[in-house]
Amino acid sequence: MAKHVFLTGPPGVGKTTLIQKATQALKSSGIPIDGFYTEEVREGGRRTGFDVVTLSGKRGPLSRVSSDSSASRREYRVGQYVVDLVSFEQLVLPMLRNVNHGSDAEKKICVIDEIGKMELFSQAFIQAVRQTLAGSGTMVLGTIPIPKGKPLDLVEEIRSRKDVKVFNVSKENRNSILQDILAAVESCRK
């Protein structure tokens, strides 16, 4: 029986947009929901990085295009982006711990968009995600990238879990899949 719902698909296909639409729908029906999504940061028409935005309205940098080529030793990089691990952890870890320690009779929903290469530099995030998936009081609505290159352990772990339902988002189905996602979330909360 599925306990968690994840969306996967190629970059730019609309996973975050679907997560935001689902979040609005769930919020407006009064379901307790917290979490974060990642949002592109653009300057002058080009993408310069990503921000983490929590559902409570906090925002901070996840990554930025690196301005110089002299990489310092403690830099976490994905392609041209340097990941701001401190900013990411300060925003996301308290929220995940909070979700895990809530003692609600009602299942909470935790939005995690996304569990990808940048986020997985954080060992504390990996632990917190595993705890959230294992906990009984929280249902995760998240996104994971499609397999590309070297497999990401946690992503493959999630993809193969028996208690996870994965939706493959494509350009063809992204405008019609929202109701299916919401129905899956509802059945996970039962």
Steps between C-alpha positions, in 0.01 A plus 500: 500500500648836399588741781682761292467658156792611282513665161785437260582621153757693300617846613258777404206267434285657773551295818529806726198664334293187571626490860394865544154434351454193719617694806246778434220248460593311817546818704164634394332180614651554844757221502808570715792539261856627524816465300700671229542529127784623284455794273713624213671834545529692176685818417466666164338193350760247607491262791751596766407248766232353721331612820340286768153628585320356804123478513512732800646766272869496586745517211875454464758406239552134409755566226643770277706501185860509611657832410859382491672182401721479809300246697572511869542164670174508688286573198217273398443528128248367250602601151534879499319540834651531845271364771443707814474214744476718812208700362323183382540320833395802708173524309414136447625304802293678770190453286567127450570446870185688587291287263645184654426603857145617454259278692192542290228244480467626146768415247706799396632546150862592449596645162859426395588646159745378420717213614773559244873531458527845661292409806679167546830669589338537842540187713264648759235546229539137390448385860201728550335378179550136601347574842204677342437209262522252788276697736134413525351844541627660182430446134762630256407667174833542324694510177798296385704535181494240225802268507790660314865421538609360834198386706424706810464256790211664681312564175525136393409390854182711480419385147514135607311532829181299519319780683566763232285578199698667222339708228697556181433856387529570128407786269208281387346436843607798710177692443274205575679321784419730795175324597678162499771639727242647741306171505821310579581746782149453641532122502842524666353706781241237587 
